[in-house]
Amino acid sequence: MTATGTPRVSVVCPTYNRSRAITRTIDSVRAQTVGDWELLVVSDGCDDDTEDWVARAAAEDPRVRLLRVARTGHPSGPRNAGLAAARGAYIAYLDHDDTWHPHHLRVALGLLETGAPSPPAASRHPQPVATIPAPVSTRPRATRRRCGGQGSACPRLAMDAPRAAP
């Protein structure tokens, strides 16, 4: 946590009915070599036991938080809800069926904090598949209007998910 008690990175993970599979995703965040994060798992109206598994992880690790939204049927709704609740200086999006290498946040933060103009998104693909654009506007209304997709300009510079689209 920073001196103000807020995490450096907020990881937003929308989910719908992933049950036990969500634990692999959560465990990959908990295994990060950078520990200054919060994980916001946003249930998109789950009707299986996914929320129970997230609640168990949250009971073990207070950096994990479960948020709930009414079913939207698209990850943009839960992503935006997670963004609204996020406290970190940086935002990272992680899909509920993805996992991160343990050094993912360390590498991404290193690039962002050293002023890299467009750090590459982490990927399991052998070739780069996407880059994270610099914010296109600092006006809160304009940036919030563009939020919703991976790599979109957000109020905070976004770190994209491992399986980013070009």
JSON list of N, CA and C in Angstrom, two decimals, residues 90-137:
[
{"chain": "A", "resi": 90, "resn": "TYR", "atom": "N", "xyz": [-2.97, 2.78, -10.69]},
{"chain": "A", "resi": 90, "resn": "TYR", "atom": "CA", "xyz": [-3.00, 2.10, -11.98]},
{"chain": "A", "resi": 90, "resn": "TYR", "atom": "C", "xyz": [-4.14, 1.10, -11.99]},
{"chain": "A", "resi": 91, "resn": "ILE", "atom": "N", "xyz": [-4.68, 0.86, -13.18]},
{"chain": "A", "resi": 91, "resn": "ILE", "atom": "CA", "xyz": [-5.75, -0.11, -13.37]},
{"chain": "A", "resi": 91, "resn": "ILE", "atom": "C", "xyz": [-5.24, -1.21, -14.29]},
{"chain": "A", "resi": 92, "resn": "ALA", "atom": "N", "xyz": [-5.47, -2.45, -13.90]},
{"chain": "A", "resi": 92, "resn": "ALA", "atom": "CA", "xyz": [-5.16, -3.59, -14.76]},
{"chain": "A", "resi": 92, "resn": "ALA", "atom": "C", "xyz": [-6.43, -4.41, -14.92]},
{"chain": "A", "resi": 93, "resn": "TYR", "atom": "N", "xyz": [-6.70, -4.84, -16.14]},
{"chain": "A", "resi": 93, "resn": "TYR", "atom": "CA", "xyz": [-7.86, -5.69, -16.41]},
{"chain": "A", "resi": 93, "resn": "TYR", "atom": "C", "xyz": [-7.38, -7.13, -16.60]},
{"chain": "A", "resi": 94, "resn": "LEU", "atom": "N", "xyz": [-8.08, -8.05, -15.98]},
{"chain": "A", "resi": 94, "resn": "LEU", "atom": "CA", "xyz": [-7.75, -9.47, -16.09]},
{"chain": "A", "resi": 94, "resn": "LEU", "atom": "C", "xyz": [-9.04, -10.25, -16.27]},
{"chain": "A", "resi": 95, "resn": "ASP", "atom": "N", "xyz": [-9.14, -11.00, -17.37]},
{"chain": "A", "resi": 95, "resn": "ASP", "atom": "CA", "xyz": [-10.34, -11.80, -17.61]},
{"chain": "A", "resi": 95, "resn": "ASP", "atom": "C", "xyz": [-10.36, -13.00, -16.67]},
{"chain": "A", "resi": 96, "resn": "HIS", "atom": "N", "xyz": [-11.56, -13.48, -16.38]},
{"chain": "A", "resi": 96, "resn": "HIS", "atom": "CA", "xyz": [-11.74, -14.54, -15.39]},
{"chain": "A", "resi": 96, "resn": "HIS", "atom": "C", "xyz": [-11.17, -15.89, -15.81]},
{"chain": "A", "resi": 97, "resn": "ASP", "atom": "N", "xyz": [-10.80, -16.05, -17.05]},
{"chain": "A", "resi": 97, "resn": "ASP", "atom": "CA", "xyz": [-10.21, -17.32, -17.50]},
{"chain": "A", "resi": 97, "resn": "ASP", "atom": "C", "xyz": [-8.74, -17.17, -17.86]},
{"chain": "A", "resi": 98, "resn": "ASP", "atom": "N", "xyz": [-8.12, -16.07, -17.45]},
{"chain": "A", "resi": 98, "resn": "ASP", "atom": "CA", "xyz": [-6.70, -15.82, -17.70]},
{"chain": "A", "resi": 98, "resn": "ASP", "atom": "C", "xyz": [-5.91, -15.91, -16.40]},
{"chain": "A", "resi": 99, "resn": "THR", "atom": "N", "xyz": [-4.63, -16.13, -16.54]},
{"chain": "A", "resi": 99, "resn": "THR", "atom": "CA", "xyz": [-3.71, -16.08, -15.40]},
{"chain": "A", "resi": 99, "resn": "THR", "atom": "C", "xyz": [-2.51, -15.23, -15.79]},
{"chain": "A", "resi": 100, "resn": "TRP", "atom": "N", "xyz": [-1.84, -14.72, -14.78]},
{"chain": "A", "resi": 100, "resn": "TRP", "atom": "CA", "xyz": [-0.65, -13.91, -15.01]},
{"chain": "A", "resi": 100, "resn": "TRP", "atom": "C", "xyz": [0.60, -14.64, -14.56]},
{"chain": "A", "resi": 101, "resn": "HIS", "atom": "N", "xyz": [1.69, -14.37, -15.25]},
{"chain": "A", "resi": 101, "resn": "HIS", "atom": "CA", "xyz": [3.01, -14.79, -14.81]},
{"chain": "A", "resi": 101, "resn": "HIS", "atom": "C", "xyz": [3.29, -14.04, -13.50]},
{"chain": "A", "resi": 102, "resn": "PRO", "atom": "N", "xyz": [4.01, -14.63, -12.55]},
{"chain": "A", "resi": 102, "resn": "PRO", "atom": "CA", "xyz": [4.23, -13.95, -11.26]},
{"chain": "A", "resi": 102, "resn": "PRO", "atom": "C", "xyz": [4.88, -12.56, -11.34]},
{"chain": "A", "resi": 103, "resn": "HIS", "atom": "N", "xyz": [5.58, -12.27, -12.43]},
{"chain": "A", "resi": 103, "resn": "HIS", "atom": "CA", "xyz": [6.25, -10.97, -12.55]},
{"chain": "A", "resi": 103, "resn": "HIS", "atom": "C", "xyz": [5.46, -9.97, -13.41]},
{"chain": "A", "resi": 104, "resn": "HIS", "atom": "N", "xyz": [4.23, -10.30, -13.78]},
{"chain": "A", "resi": 104, "resn": "HIS", "atom": "CA", "xyz": [3.45, -9.45, -14.67]},
{"chain": "A", "resi": 104, "resn": "HIS", "atom": "C", "xyz": [3.37, -8.00, -14.17]},
{"chain": "A", "resi": 105, "resn": "LEU", "atom": "N", "xyz": [2.93, -7.80, -12.95]},
{"chain": "A", "resi": 105, "resn": "LEU", "atom": "CA", "xyz": [2.77, -6.43, -12.44]},
{"chain": "A", "resi": 105, "resn": "LEU", "atom": "C", "xyz": [4.11, -5.73, -12.27]},
{"chain": "A", "resi": 106, "resn": "ARG", "atom": "N", "xyz": [5.14, -6.46, -11.85]},
{"chain": "A", "resi": 106, "resn": "ARG", "atom": "CA", "xyz": [6.46, -5.85, -11.68]},
{"chain": "A", "resi": 106, "resn": "ARG", "atom": "C", "xyz": [6.96, -5.30, -13.01]},
{"chain": "A", "resi": 107, "resn": "VAL", "atom": "N", "xyz": [6.83, -6.09, -14.07]},
{"chain": "A", "resi": 107, "resn": "VAL", "atom": "CA", "xyz": [7.29, -5.65, -15.39]},
{"chain": "A", "resi": 107, "resn": "VAL", "atom": "C", "xyz": [6.45, -4.48, -15.89]},
{"chain": "A", "resi": 108, "resn": "ALA", "atom": "N", "xyz": [5.13, -4.61, -15.80]},
{"chain": "A", "resi": 108, "resn": "ALA", "atom": "CA", "xyz": [4.25, -3.54, -16.30]},
{"chain": "A", "resi": 108, "resn": "ALA", "atom": "C", "xyz": [4.48, -2.24, -15.53]},
{"chain": "A", "resi": 109, "resn": "LEU", "atom": "N", "xyz": [4.57, -2.31, -14.21]},
{"chain": "A", "resi": 109, "resn": "LEU", "atom": "CA", "xyz": [4.82, -1.11, -13.41]},
{"chain": "A", "resi": 109, "resn": "LEU", "atom": "C", "xyz": [6.18, -0.51, -13.73]},
{"chain": "A", "resi": 110, "resn": "GLY", "atom": "N", "xyz": [7.18, -1.35, -13.91]},
{"chain": "A", "resi": 110, "resn": "GLY", "atom": "CA", "xyz": [8.50, -0.85, -14.27]},
{"chain": "A", "resi": 110, "resn": "GLY", "atom": "C", "xyz": [8.47, -0.05, -15.55]},
{"chain": "A", "resi": 111, "resn": "LEU", "atom": "N", "xyz": [7.76, -0.55, -16.55]},
{"chain": "A", "resi": 111, "resn": "LEU", "atom": "CA", "xyz": [7.64, 0.18, -17.81]},
{"chain": "A", "resi": 111, "resn": "LEU", "atom": "C", "xyz": [6.86, 1.48, -17.63]},
{"chain": "A", "resi": 112, "resn": "LEU", "atom": "N", "xyz": [5.75, 1.40, -16.93]},
{"chain": "A", "resi": 112, "resn": "LEU", "atom": "CA", "xyz": [4.91, 2.59, -16.74]},
{"chain": "A", "resi": 112, "resn": "LEU", "atom": "C", "xyz": [5.62, 3.67, -15.93]},
{"chain": "A", "resi": 113, "resn": "GLU", "atom": "N", "xyz": [6.29, 3.25, -14.86]},
{"chain": "A", "resi": 113, "resn": "GLU", "atom": "CA", "xyz": [6.89, 4.22, -13.95]},
{"chain": "A", "resi": 113, "resn": "GLU", "atom": "C", "xyz": [8.23, 4.76, -14.43]},
{"chain": "A", "resi": 114, "resn": "THR", "atom": "N", "xyz": [8.80, 4.17, -15.47]},
{"chain": "A", "resi": 114, "resn": "THR", "atom": "CA", "xyz": [10.02, 4.73, -16.04]},
{"chain": "A", "resi": 114, "resn": "THR", "atom": "C", "xyz": [9.72, 5.56, -17.27]},
{"chain": "A", "resi": 115, "resn": "GLY", "atom": "N", "xyz": [8.44, 5.75, -17.55]},
{"chain": "A", "resi": 115, "resn": "GLY", "atom": "CA", "xyz": [8.05, 6.63, -18.64]},
{"chain": "A", "resi": 115, "resn": "GLY", "atom": "C", "xyz": [8.06, 5.99, -20.01]},
{"chain": "A", "resi": 116, "resn": "ALA", "atom": "N", "xyz": [7.96, 4.68, -20.08]},
{"chain": "A", "resi": 116, "resn": "ALA", "atom": "CA", "xyz": [7.88, 4.02, -21.39]},
{"chain": "A", "resi": 116, "resn": "ALA", "atom": "C", "xyz": [6.69, 4.60, -22.15]},
{"chain": "A", "resi": 117, "resn": "PRO", "atom": "N", "xyz": [6.87, 5.02, -23.40]},
{"chain": "A", "resi": 117, "resn": "PRO", "atom": "CA", "xyz": [5.80, 5.69, -24.13]},
{"chain": "A", "resi": 117, "resn": "PRO", "atom": "C", "xyz": [4.59, 4.81, -24.39]},
{"chain": "A", "resi": 118, "resn": "SER", "atom": "N", "xyz": [4.78, 3.52, -24.59]},
{"chain": "A", "resi": 118, "resn": "SER", "atom": "CA", "xyz": [3.67, 2.63, -24.89]},
{"chain": "A", "resi": 118, "resn": "SER", "atom": "C", "xyz": [4.08, 1.21, -24.53]},
{"chain": "A", "resi": 119, "resn": "PRO", "atom": "N", "xyz": [3.99, 0.86, -23.24]},
{"chain": "A", "resi": 119, "resn": "PRO", "atom": "CA", "xyz": [4.46, -0.46, -22.83]},
{"chain": "A", "resi": 119, "resn": "PRO", "atom": "C", "xyz": [3.63, -1.56, -23.48]},
{"chain": "A", "resi": 120, "resn": "PRO", "atom": "N", "xyz": [4.26, -2.66, -23.85]},
{"chain": "A", "resi": 120, "resn": "PRO", "atom": "CA", "xyz": [3.50, -3.75, -24.47]},
{"chain": "A", "resi": 120, "resn": "PRO", "atom": "C", "xyz": [2.62, -4.44, -23.45]},
{"chain": "A", "resi": 121, "resn": "ALA", "atom": "N", "xyz": [1.49, -4.94, -23.90]},
{"chain": "A", "resi": 121, "resn": "ALA", "atom": "CA", "xyz": [0.62, -5.74, -23.05]},
{"chain": "A", "resi": 121, "resn": "ALA", "atom": "C", "xyz": [1.29, -7.10, -22.87]},
{"chain": "A", "resi": 122, "resn": "ALA", "atom": "N", "xyz": [1.18, -7.65, -21.68]},
{"chain": "A", "resi": 122, "resn": "ALA", "atom": "CA", "xyz": [1.72, -8.99, -21.45]},
{"chain": "A", "resi": 122, "resn": "ALA", "atom": "C", "xyz": [0.91, -9.99, -22.25]},
{"chain": "A", "resi": 123, "resn": "SER", "atom": "N", "xyz": [1.58, -11.01, -22.72]},
{"chain": "A", "resi": 123, "resn": "SER", "atom": "CA", "xyz": [0.88, -11.97, -23.57]},
{"chain": "A", "resi": 123, "resn": "SER", "atom": "C", "xyz": [1.60, -13.30, -23.56]},
{"chain": "A", "resi": 124, "resn": "ARG", "atom": "N", "xyz": [0.85, -14.35, -23.73]},
{"chain": "A", "resi": 124, "resn": "ARG", "atom": "CA", "xyz": [1.45, -15.67, -23.90]},
{"chain": "A", "resi": 124, "resn": "ARG", "atom": "C", "xyz": [1.73, -15.94, -25.37]},
{"chain": "A", "resi": 125, "resn": "HIS", "atom": "N", "xyz": [1.38, -14.99, -26.23]},
{"chain": "A", "resi": 125, "resn": "HIS", "atom": "CA", "xyz": [1.64, -15.14, -27.66]},
{"chain": "A", "resi": 125, "resn": "HIS", "atom": "C", "xyz": [3.10, -14.81, -27.93]},
{"chain": "A", "resi": 126, "resn": "PRO", "atom": "N", "xyz": [3.75, -15.49, -28.90]},
{"chain": "A", "resi": 126, "resn": "PRO", "atom": "CA", "xyz": [5.16, -15.22, -29.17]},
{"chain": "A", "resi": 126, "resn": "PRO", "atom": "C", "xyz": [5.42, -13.86, -29.80]},
{"chain": "A", "resi": 127, "resn": "GLN", "atom": "N", "xyz": [4.43, -13.26, -30.42]},
{"chain": "A", "resi": 127, "resn": "GLN", "atom": "CA", "xyz": [4.58, -11.95, -31.05]},
{"chain": "A", "resi": 127, "resn": "GLN", "atom": "C", "xyz": [3.73, -10.94, -30.30]},
{"chain": "A", "resi": 128, "resn": "PRO", "atom": "N", "xyz": [4.15, -9.67, -30.25]},
{"chain": "A", "resi": 128, "resn": "PRO", "atom": "CA", "xyz": [3.30, -8.66, -29.61]},
{"chain": "A", "resi": 128, "resn": "PRO", "atom": "C", "xyz": [1.93, -8.60, -30.29]},
{"chain": "A", "resi": 129, "resn": "VAL", "atom": "N", "xyz": [0.89, -8.51, -29.46]},
{"chain": "A", "resi": 129, "resn": "VAL", "atom": "CA", "xyz": [-0.46, -8.46, -30.02]},
{"chain": "A", "resi": 129, "resn": "VAL", "atom": "C", "xyz": [-1.14, -7.12, -29.78]},
{"chain": "A", "resi": 130, "resn": "ALA", "atom": "N", "xyz": [-0.61, -6.32, -28.87]},
{"chain": "A", "resi": 130, "resn": "ALA", "atom": "CA", "xyz": [-1.25, -5.03, -28.58]},
{"chain": "A", "resi": 130, "resn": "ALA", "atom": "C", "xyz": [-0.29, -4.15, -27.81]},
{"chain": "A", "resi": 131, "resn": "THR", "atom": "N", "xyz": [-0.56, -2.87, -27.82]},
{"chain": "A", "resi": 131, "resn": "THR", "atom": "CA", "xyz": [0.14, -1.94, -26.96]},
{"chain": "A", "resi": 131, "resn": "THR", "atom": "C", "xyz": [-0.90, -1.12, -26.23]},
{"chain": "A", "resi": 132, "resn": "ILE", "atom": "N", "xyz": [-0.48, -0.52, -25.16]},
{"chain": "A", "resi": 132, "resn": "ILE", "atom": "CA", "xyz": [-1.39, 0.30, -24.37]},
{"chain": "A", "resi": 132, "resn": "ILE", "atom": "C", "xyz": [-1.18, 1.74, -24.80]},
{"chain": "A", "resi": 133, "resn": "PRO", "atom": "N", "xyz": [-2.20, 2.39, -25.34]},
{"chain": "A", "resi": 133, "resn": "PRO", "atom": "CA", "xyz": [-2.03, 3.76, -25.79]},
{"chain": "A", "resi": 133, "resn": "PRO", "atom": "C", "xyz": [-1.94, 4.72, -24.61]},
{"chain": "A", "resi": 134, "resn": "ALA", "atom": "N", "xyz": [-1.30, 5.84, -24.84]},
{"chain": "A", "resi": 134, "resn": "ALA", "atom": "CA", "xyz": [-1.28, 6.89, -23.83]},
{"chain": "A", "resi": 134, "resn": "ALA", "atom": "C", "xyz": [-2.69, 7.45, -23.71]},
{"chain": "A", "resi": 135, "resn": "PRO", "atom": "N", "xyz": [-3.05, 7.97, -22.54]},
{"chain": "A", "resi": 135, "resn": "PRO", "atom": "CA", "xyz": [-4.39, 8.55, -22.40]},
{"chain": "A", "resi": 135, "resn": "PRO", "atom": "C", "xyz": [-4.62, 9.63, -23.46]},
{"chain": "A", "resi": 136, "resn": "VAL", "atom": "N", "xyz": [-5.82, 9.63, -24.03]},
{"chain": "A", "resi": 136, "resn": "VAL", "atom": "CA", "xyz": [-6.11, 10.59, -25.09]},
{"chain": "A", "resi": 136, "resn": "VAL", "atom": "C", "xyz": [-6.66, 11.89, -24.54]},
{"chain": "A", "resi": 137, "resn": "SER", "atom": "N", "xyz": [-7.05, 11.91, -23.29]},
{"chain": "A", "resi": 137, "resn": "SER", "atom": "CA", "xyz": [-7.61, 13.12, -22.70]},
{"chain": "A", "resi": 137, "resn": "SER", "atom": "C", "xyz": [-7.44, 13.05, -21.20]}
]
